Tab-separated table of C-alpha atoms in Angstrom:
chain	number	residue	atom	x	y	z
A	1	MET	CA	-10.232	-4.650	-20.873
A	2	SER	CA	-8.960	-1.898	-23.163
A	3	ASN	CA	-6.151	-2.299	-25.684
A	4	THR	CA	-4.050	0.084	-23.606
A	5	ALA	CA	-4.499	-2.043	-20.493
A	6	MET	CA	-3.512	-5.140	-22.464
A	7	ASP	CA	-0.408	-3.339	-23.746
A	8	VAL	CA	0.649	-2.174	-20.287
A	9	ILE	CA	0.169	-5.664	-18.829
A	10	TYR	CA	2.139	-7.186	-21.720
A	11	LEU	CA	5.057	-4.776	-21.243
A	12	ALA	CA	5.060	-5.239	-17.470
A	13	SER	CA	5.066	-9.001	-17.985
A	14	CYS	CA	8.051	-8.740	-20.331
A	15	ALA	CA	9.887	-6.558	-17.816
A	16	VAL	CA	9.478	-8.806	-14.772
A	17	ASN	CA	10.105	-11.969	-16.806
A	18	ASP	CA	13.189	-10.366	-18.368
A	19	THR	CA	12.018	-10.992	-21.934
A	20	VAL	CA	12.069	-8.693	-24.978
A	21	PRO	CA	8.690	-7.381	-26.229
A	22	GLU	CA	7.783	-8.057	-29.861
A	23	LYS	CA	8.794	-5.015	-31.893
A	24	VAL	CA	5.812	-5.306	-34.247
A	25	ARG	CA	3.391	-5.261	-31.329
A	26	VAL	CA	5.064	-2.270	-29.695
A	27	GLU	CA	4.902	-0.331	-32.973
A	28	GLN	CA	1.114	-0.672	-32.886
A	29	MET	CA	0.796	0.684	-29.331
A	30	ASP	CA	-0.439	4.127	-28.353
A	31	LEU	CA	2.582	4.920	-26.186
A	32	GLU	CA	1.053	8.125	-24.823
A	33	ALA	CA	-1.835	6.096	-23.430
A	34	VAL	CA	0.534	3.356	-22.249
A	35	TYR	CA	2.618	5.810	-20.220
A	36	ALA	CA	-0.499	7.467	-18.802
A	37	LEU	CA	-1.957	4.175	-17.573
A	38	GLY	CA	1.455	3.015	-16.357
A	39	SER	CA	1.721	6.186	-14.295
A	40	ARG	CA	-1.734	5.664	-12.773
A	41	HIS	CA	-0.640	2.227	-11.587
A	42	MET	CA	2.864	3.385	-10.605
A	43	ILE	CA	4.661	1.060	-13.024
A	44	THR	CA	5.982	3.650	-15.494
A	45	ALA	CA	9.605	2.597	-14.966
A	46	THR	CA	8.636	-1.074	-15.363
A	47	VAL	CA	7.029	-0.294	-18.724
A	48	ALA	CA	9.964	1.898	-19.775
A	49	PHE	CA	12.492	-0.870	-19.074
A	50	ALA	CA	10.518	-3.220	-21.337
A	51	LEU	CA	10.256	-0.643	-24.123
A	52	GLU	CA	13.981	0.060	-24.088
A	53	THR	CA	14.848	-3.635	-24.398
A	54	ALA	CA	12.722	-3.657	-27.574
A	55	GLY	CA	14.691	-0.705	-28.944
A	56	PHE	CA	12.100	1.977	-28.164
A	57	LYS	CA	14.352	4.292	-26.227
A	58	ASP	CA	13.219	7.904	-26.157
A	59	LYS	CA	13.119	10.882	-23.804
A	60	ARG	CA	10.155	9.489	-21.845
A	61	SER	CA	11.606	6.050	-21.239
A	62	GLY	CA	15.045	7.427	-20.397
A	63	SER	CA	13.589	9.991	-18.019
A	64	ALA	CA	11.351	7.427	-16.270
A	65	ILE	CA	14.197	4.956	-15.767
A	66	ALA	CA	16.716	7.579	-14.681
A	67	ALA	CA	14.271	9.098	-12.188
A	68	ALA	CA	13.405	5.695	-10.735
A	69	MET	CA	17.060	4.708	-10.387
A	70	ARG	CA	18.009	8.036	-8.769
A	71	LYS	CA	15.152	7.783	-6.313
A	72	THR	CA	16.005	4.187	-5.437
A	73	ALA	CA	19.665	5.099	-4.915
A	74	LEU	CA	18.741	8.083	-2.723
A	75	PHE	CA	16.441	5.948	-0.571
A	76	ASP	CA	19.064	3.194	-0.290
A	77	GLN	CA	21.727	5.652	0.822
A	78	THR	CA	19.413	7.358	3.302
A	79	TRP	CA	18.126	4.074	4.692
A	80	GLY	CA	21.755	3.090	5.253
A	81	ASP	CA	22.221	6.232	7.366
A	82	ILE	CA	19.041	5.575	9.361
A	83	LYS	CA	19.895	1.917	9.834
A	84	LYS	CA	23.343	2.802	11.168
A	85	LYS	CA	21.847	5.088	13.810
A	86	LEU	CA	19.215	2.522	14.792
A	87	GLU	CA	21.988	-0.021	15.284
A	88	GLN	CA	24.019	2.413	17.377
A	89	ALA	CA	20.966	3.138	19.534
A	90	GLY	CA	20.116	-0.561	19.950
A	91	ILE	CA	16.656	-0.239	18.387
A	92	TRP	CA	15.327	-3.260	16.513
A	93	TYR	CA	13.828	-2.621	13.052
A	94	MET	CA	12.451	-4.417	10.008
A	95	PRO	CA	12.005	-3.098	6.421
A	96	LEU	CA	8.544	-3.804	5.004
A	97	LYS	CA	6.801	-4.198	1.664
A	98	GLY	CA	8.437	-2.293	-1.204
A	99	ALA	CA	11.656	-1.693	0.717
A	100	VAL	CA	12.217	-5.456	0.395
A	101	LEU	CA	10.298	-6.306	-2.769
A	102	LYS	CA	12.241	-3.848	-4.944
A	103	GLY	CA	15.297	-6.070	-4.575
A	104	LEU	CA	13.484	-8.999	-6.198
A	105	TYR	CA	12.751	-7.225	-9.479
A	106	PRO	CA	15.101	-8.021	-12.394
A	107	LYS	CA	16.630	-4.530	-12.652
A	108	TYR	CA	17.571	-1.797	-10.220
A	109	GLY	CA	14.868	0.879	-10.122
A	110	MET	CA	12.245	-1.233	-11.868
A	111	ARG	CA	9.929	-1.360	-8.849
A	112	GLU	CA	8.610	2.148	-8.161
A	113	PHE	CA	7.605	3.362	-4.699
A	114	ALA	CA	6.542	6.533	-2.916
A	115	ASP	CA	8.056	5.802	0.497
A	116	HIS	CA	9.810	3.236	2.645
A	117	ASP	CA	7.977	1.454	5.453
A	118	ILE	CA	9.966	0.336	8.484
A	119	LEU	CA	8.647	-1.499	11.547
A	120	PHE	CA	10.517	-0.683	14.755
A	121	ASP	CA	10.415	-1.116	18.520
A	122	ALA	CA	7.433	1.077	19.450
A	123	SER	CA	8.809	1.659	22.949
A	124	ARG	CA	11.638	3.659	21.338
A	125	ALA	CA	9.455	6.012	19.260
A	126	ASP	CA	10.891	9.154	20.865
A	127	ASP	CA	14.425	7.953	20.166
A	128	VAL	CA	13.533	7.231	16.544
A	129	LYS	CA	12.080	10.731	16.236
A	130	THR	CA	15.362	12.160	17.527
A	131	ILE	CA	17.306	10.072	15.010
A	132	MET	CA	15.161	11.189	12.100
A	133	GLU	CA	15.432	14.839	13.100
A	134	GLU	CA	19.213	14.499	13.425
A	135	LEU	CA	19.156	13.353	9.800
A	136	ASP	CA	17.183	16.510	8.852
A	137	PHE	CA	13.809	14.814	8.475
A	138	LYS	CA	10.645	16.698	9.366
A	139	SER	CA	7.803	15.003	11.190
A	140	ALA	CA	4.588	15.006	9.156
A	141	ARG	CA	2.712	12.798	11.637
A	142	TYR	CA	3.800	11.594	15.039
A	143	GLY	CA	1.954	9.515	17.638
A	144	SER	CA	-1.462	9.771	15.976
A	145	SER	CA	-1.620	6.364	14.245
A	146	ASN	CA	0.195	3.062	13.929
A	147	HIS	CA	2.973	4.782	11.954
A	148	ASP	CA	4.923	8.029	12.192
A	149	CYS	CA	5.648	9.879	8.960
A	150	TYR	CA	8.935	11.656	8.204
A	151	TYR	CA	9.910	13.521	5.068
A	152	LYS	CA	12.911	15.321	3.639
A	153	ARG	CA	13.285	17.138	0.347
A	154	PRO	CA	13.360	16.392	-2.487
A	155	CYS	CA	11.446	13.110	-2.305
A	156	LEU	CA	12.311	11.152	0.830
A	157	ASN	CA	9.372	9.770	2.798
A	158	PHE	CA	9.743	7.185	5.541
A	159	GLU	CA	6.828	5.651	7.397
A	160	MET	CA	8.127	4.327	10.707
A	161	HIS	CA	5.622	1.752	11.941
A	162	ARG	CA	4.946	1.242	15.636
A	163	ALA	CA	2.542	-1.531	14.589
A	164	LEU	CA	1.498	-3.129	11.315
A	165	PHE	CA	-2.216	-2.382	11.714
A	166	GLY	CA	-4.154	0.049	13.880
A	167	PRO	CA	-7.470	-0.354	15.728
A	168	GLY	CA	-9.309	1.304	12.843
A	169	HIS	CA	-8.274	-1.442	10.401
A	170	GLU	CA	-9.828	-4.870	9.866
A	171	GLU	CA	-10.293	-6.455	13.283
A	172	LYS	CA	-8.827	-9.831	12.289
A	173	LEU	CA	-5.737	-8.183	10.798
A	174	PHE	CA	-5.280	-5.973	13.851
A	175	GLU	CA	-5.602	-8.876	16.300
A	176	TYR	CA	-3.373	-11.210	14.263
A	177	TYR	CA	-0.516	-8.692	14.100
A	178	LYS	CA	-0.980	-7.126	17.536
A	179	ASP	CA	1.929	-9.161	18.935
A	180	VAL	CA	4.012	-9.067	15.773
A	181	GLY	CA	7.309	-9.393	17.664
A	182	SER	CA	6.578	-13.067	18.344
A	183	ARG	CA	6.520	-13.708	14.584
A	184	LEU	CA	9.915	-12.184	13.824
A	185	VAL	CA	13.308	-13.831	13.488
A	186	ARG	CA	16.642	-12.185	14.202
A	187	GLY	CA	18.802	-10.900	11.392
A	188	ALA	CA	22.227	-9.269	11.597
A	189	GLY	CA	22.603	-6.789	14.445
A	190	TYR	CA	19.253	-5.386	15.524
A	191	GLU	CA	17.475	-6.207	12.292
A	192	ARG	CA	14.372	-8.383	12.432
A	193	LYS	CA	12.834	-10.359	9.596
A	194	PHE	CA	9.748	-12.287	8.662
A	195	THR	CA	10.072	-15.816	7.376
A	196	LEU	CA	9.338	-16.076	3.650
A	197	GLU	CA	5.820	-17.263	4.471
A	198	ASP	CA	5.120	-14.502	6.982
A	199	PHE	CA	6.459	-11.786	4.686
A	200	TYR	CA	4.044	-12.963	1.998
A	201	LEU	CA	1.187	-13.041	4.508
A	202	TYR	CA	1.898	-9.509	5.670
A	203	PHE	CA	2.183	-7.799	2.303
A	204	LEU	CA	-0.895	-9.728	1.168
A	205	SER	CA	-2.790	-8.558	4.274
A	206	HIS	CA	-1.728	-5.007	3.521
A	207	GLU	CA	-2.938	-5.279	-0.069
A	208	TYR	CA	-6.228	-6.779	1.128
A	209	LYS	CA	-6.740	-3.760	3.378
A	210	HIS	CA	-6.412	-1.471	0.359
A	211	TYR	CA	-8.344	-3.776	-1.978
A	212	GLU	CA	-11.338	-3.874	0.367
A	213	GLY	CA	-11.037	-0.146	1.044
A	214	SER	CA	-10.544	2.060	-1.992
A	215	GLY	CA	-8.967	-0.526	-4.272
A	216	THR	CA	-5.405	-1.192	-5.403
A	217	GLY	CA	-3.620	-1.340	-8.736
A	218	LEU	CA	-1.437	-3.410	-11.048
A	219	ARG	CA	1.740	-2.836	-9.032
A	220	SER	CA	0.378	-4.984	-6.206
A	221	LEU	CA	-0.281	-7.814	-8.661
A	222	LEU	CA	3.259	-7.471	-10.001
A	223	ASP	CA	4.602	-7.669	-6.452
A	224	THR	CA	2.691	-10.891	-5.878
A	225	TYR	CA	3.886	-12.406	-9.143
A	226	VAL	CA	7.524	-11.428	-8.581
A	227	TYR	CA	7.538	-12.683	-4.994
A	228	LEU	CA	5.990	-16.022	-5.931
A	229	SER	CA	8.436	-16.349	-8.848
A	230	LYS	CA	11.526	-15.569	-6.780
A	231	THR	CA	10.762	-17.483	-3.584
A	232	SER	CA	9.629	-20.919	-2.498
A	233	PHE	CA	7.743	-21.482	0.732
A	234	ASP	CA	5.221	-23.627	2.594
A	235	MET	CA	1.859	-22.894	0.972
A	236	ASN	CA	0.059	-25.173	3.441
A	237	TYR	CA	1.158	-22.869	6.247
A	238	VAL	CA	0.078	-19.826	4.247
A	239	GLN	CA	-3.372	-21.267	3.601
A	240	ALA	CA	-3.869	-22.122	7.262
A	241	GLU	CA	-2.862	-18.599	8.333
A	242	THR	CA	-5.022	-16.884	5.711
A	243	GLU	CA	-8.004	-18.646	7.289
A	244	LYS	CA	-7.138	-16.973	10.609
A	245	LEU	CA	-6.674	-13.629	8.866
A	246	GLY	CA	-9.949	-13.934	6.978
A	247	ILE	CA	-8.255	-13.499	3.598
A	248	ARG	CA	-8.154	-17.083	2.276
A	249	GLU	CA	-10.386	-16.349	-0.721
A	250	PHE	CA	-8.545	-13.118	-1.514
A	251	GLU	CA	-5.160	-14.865	-1.435
A	252	GLU	CA	-6.321	-17.571	-3.813
A	253	LYS	CA	-7.898	-15.132	-6.274
A	254	ASN	CA	-4.974	-12.705	-6.103
A	255	ARG	CA	-2.442	-15.489	-6.648
A	256	SER	CA	-4.424	-16.965	-9.527
A	257	LEU	CA	-4.792	-13.614	-11.289
A	258	SER	CA	-1.164	-12.543	-10.849
A	259	GLN	CA	0.230	-15.838	-12.105
A	260	HIS	CA	-2.157	-16.113	-15.063
A	261	LEU	CA	-1.833	-12.453	-16.022
A	262	PHE	CA	1.945	-12.133	-16.077
A	263	SER	CA	2.750	-15.589	-17.394
A	264	GLY	CA	0.477	-15.139	-20.407
A	265	GLU	CA	-2.050	-17.809	-19.408
A	266	LYS	CA	-5.755	-17.556	-20.145
A	267	LEU	CA	-7.695	-15.700	-17.474
A	268	THR	CA	-10.611	-17.327	-15.708
A	269	GLU	CA	-13.931	-15.511	-15.282
A	270	ALA	CA	-13.004	-14.782	-11.656
A	271	ASP	CA	-9.605	-13.471	-12.808
A	272	GLN	CA	-11.241	-11.072	-15.257
A	273	GLU	CA	-13.699	-9.750	-12.681
A	274	MET	CA	-10.898	-9.031	-10.217
A	275	LEU	CA	-8.716	-7.484	-12.923
A	276	ASP	CA	-11.471	-5.106	-14.019
A	277	TYR	CA	-11.774	-3.845	-10.443
A	278	ILE	CA	-7.994	-3.424	-10.099
A	279	LEU	CA	-7.657	-1.609	-13.425
A	280	SER	CA	-10.360	0.842	-12.382
A	281	SER	CA	-8.669	1.433	-9.015
A	282	GLY	CA	-5.164	2.640	-9.837
A	283	THR	CA	-2.384	2.509	-7.245
A	284	TYR	CA	-4.244	4.308	-4.471
A	285	GLY	CA	-7.829	3.343	-5.241
A	286	THR	CA	-10.825	5.598	-5.783
A	287	ILE	CA	-13.381	7.326	-3.583
A	288	THR	CA	-16.114	5.583	-5.576
A	289	HIS	CA	-14.747	2.160	-4.635
A	290	ARG	CA	-14.381	3.224	-1.010
A	291	VAL	CA	-18.005	4.324	-0.815
A	292	GLU	CA	-19.375	1.241	-2.561
A	293	ASN	CA	-17.212	-1.194	-0.600
A	294	LYS	CA	-18.113	0.282	2.772
A	295	MET	CA	-21.827	0.335	1.960
A	296	ARG	CA	-21.695	-3.270	0.755
A	297	LYS	CA	-19.663	-4.540	3.686
A	298	ASN	CA	-21.870	-2.907	6.318
A	299	GLY	CA	-25.161	-3.276	4.490
A	300	TRP	CA	-25.690	0.478	4.687
A	301	SER	CA	-28.067	2.674	2.764
A	302	LYS	CA	-26.818	5.906	1.220
A	303	ILE	CA	-28.257	7.883	4.118
A	304	ARG	CA	-26.627	5.600	6.672
A	305	TYR	CA	-23.276	6.002	4.951
A	306	ALA	CA	-23.589	9.799	4.877
A	307	LEU	CA	-24.481	9.877	8.580
A	308	ASP	CA	-21.469	7.729	9.421
A	309	ARG	CA	-19.180	10.113	7.563
A	310	PHE	CA	-20.580	13.140	9.391
A	311	PHE	CA	-20.815	11.925	12.976
A	312	VAL	CA	-17.759	11.019	15.047
A	313	PRO	CA	-17.391	8.486	17.887
A	314	VAL	CA	-17.525	9.976	21.380
A	315	SER	CA	-17.439	6.766	23.397
A	316	LYS	CA	-14.411	4.533	23.878
A	317	ARG	CA	-16.740	1.573	23.369
A	318	ASN	CA	-16.998	2.534	19.708
A	319	LYS	CA	-14.578	0.466	17.608
A	320	ASP	CA	-13.499	3.566	15.657
A	321	TYR	CA	-12.817	5.694	18.728
A	322	ALA	CA	-9.066	4.989	18.888
A	323	ALA	CA	-8.610	5.716	15.187
A	324	TYR	CA	-10.425	9.050	15.424
A	325	ALA	CA	-8.620	9.999	18.618
A	326	GLY	CA	-5.297	9.336	16.915
A	327	ALA	CA	-6.224	11.293	13.801
A	328	TYR	CA	-7.687	14.295	15.660
A	329	PRO	CA	-5.821	14.479	18.992
A	330	LEU	CA	-6.677	18.129	19.689
A	331	PHE	CA	-10.426	17.495	19.583
A	332	TYR	CA	-10.229	14.374	21.756
A	333	LYS	CA	-7.869	15.972	24.253
A	334	HIS	CA	-10.294	18.888	24.663
A	335	LYS	CA	-13.612	17.051	24.324
A	336	ILE	CA	-15.592	20.249	24.533
A	337	LEU	CA	-14.461	20.728	20.906
A	338	LEU	CA	-15.852	17.382	19.664
A	339	PRO	CA	-19.165	18.860	18.394
A	340	LEU	CA	-17.083	20.964	16.003
A	341	LEU	CA	-15.136	18.008	14.583
A	342	PRO	CA	-17.744	16.991	11.949
A	343	PHE	CA	-17.721	20.520	10.555
A	344	TYR	CA	-13.920	20.657	10.622
A	345	ARG	CA	-13.715	17.388	8.689
A	346	THR	CA	-16.316	18.609	6.179
A	347	LEU	CA	-14.508	21.896	5.565
A	348	ARG	CA	-11.182	20.114	5.178
A	349	ALA	CA	-12.700	17.696	2.659
A	350	MET	CA	-14.209	20.603	0.702
A	351	LYS	CA	-10.869	22.414	0.650
A	352	ALA	CA	-9.102	19.304	-0.648
A	353	GLY	CA	-11.775	18.735	-3.288
A	354	ARG	CA	-12.864	15.399	-1.804
A	355	PHE	CA	-16.308	16.443	-0.563
A	356	GLU	CA	-17.970	16.839	-3.950
A	357	THR	CA	-16.373	13.663	-5.294
A	358	GLU	CA	-17.535	11.582	-2.343
A	359	ALA	CA	-21.006	13.137	-2.356
A	360	GLN	CA	-21.382	12.221	-6.029
A	361	ALA	CA	-20.123	8.698	-5.316
A	362	ILE	CA	-22.783	8.303	-2.617
A	363	ILE	CA	-25.507	9.520	-4.982
A	364	ASN	CA	-24.374	7.161	-7.756
A	365	ALA	CA	-23.782	4.121	-5.523
A	366	ASN	CA	-25.722	0.968	-6.413
A	367	LYS	CA	-27.248	2.560	-9.502
A	368	PRO	CA	-28.296	-0.102	-12.017
């Protein structure tokens, strides 16, 4: 672990534990590198809050905190408008992940986010679309996955979830949350909530999906630490449910690492191995991790992986069929176009700059 990583973790720990960093230690930090790594893991504001409490207030820290607070305030105000319309329309809803977790951090704006995730009554998707458009949101994705995406300038992004997981995700996660309504409790009005245990299980399941896919970063560990620090719940229930979800080992390792890392305790060998992977992932993971993880999980060779990326499912018996059909509705509606889909996907990846990166990751995979 680099000195910069140690510095970022130390500052994040001070921030979420509401303690003041040692001035002498901060003076020895490469703050340019600290901000760069903090940005990669989407905890720049968290780091900036810690630096300012130690007296290191400059243009970068002030800008990071101000931007985070403005964005949080804008989302809160807009969510209030959406929530009001959902209530008026009689549509049940439930805020997810960061939309809830941000309220547990010590200071307003400390927990950064890119969007808000809201679960809602899937049978009312058209009504929700009308509501979002009335509020001047544009639809970036609608009806093609388990969530519809809406955006509005300058920075508002809402993911309105019809379901928590789609058929293309881990089978155990998909099956466990297929009937999510039975796990919810009523809040005020039409709001629904998870119990403390079930909220933890869901955001952990979501992080596991990313961890086993492309990887996930330090912010997810902070979320775990903050949630465990601010709540108290039945861990026996959690352990029993993680067995059903197939994430028992991940929960234990993730909990161990988060608590050791941000409370200043000595890391175990397993902690360090997991931390190295997370540090190399960043907030949204890497293509390299995605390639290696998929090859490992399926026992695929490099050629088998490349073939899987090129060919597309044409039979409904294929477990990925629903996911592809949702992502590429035009091709699956007019099946005569399906032979062109691999080439369309390849060209799109080349245009976005992903093709070369993934090809190199395949070539380098499993190298000694």
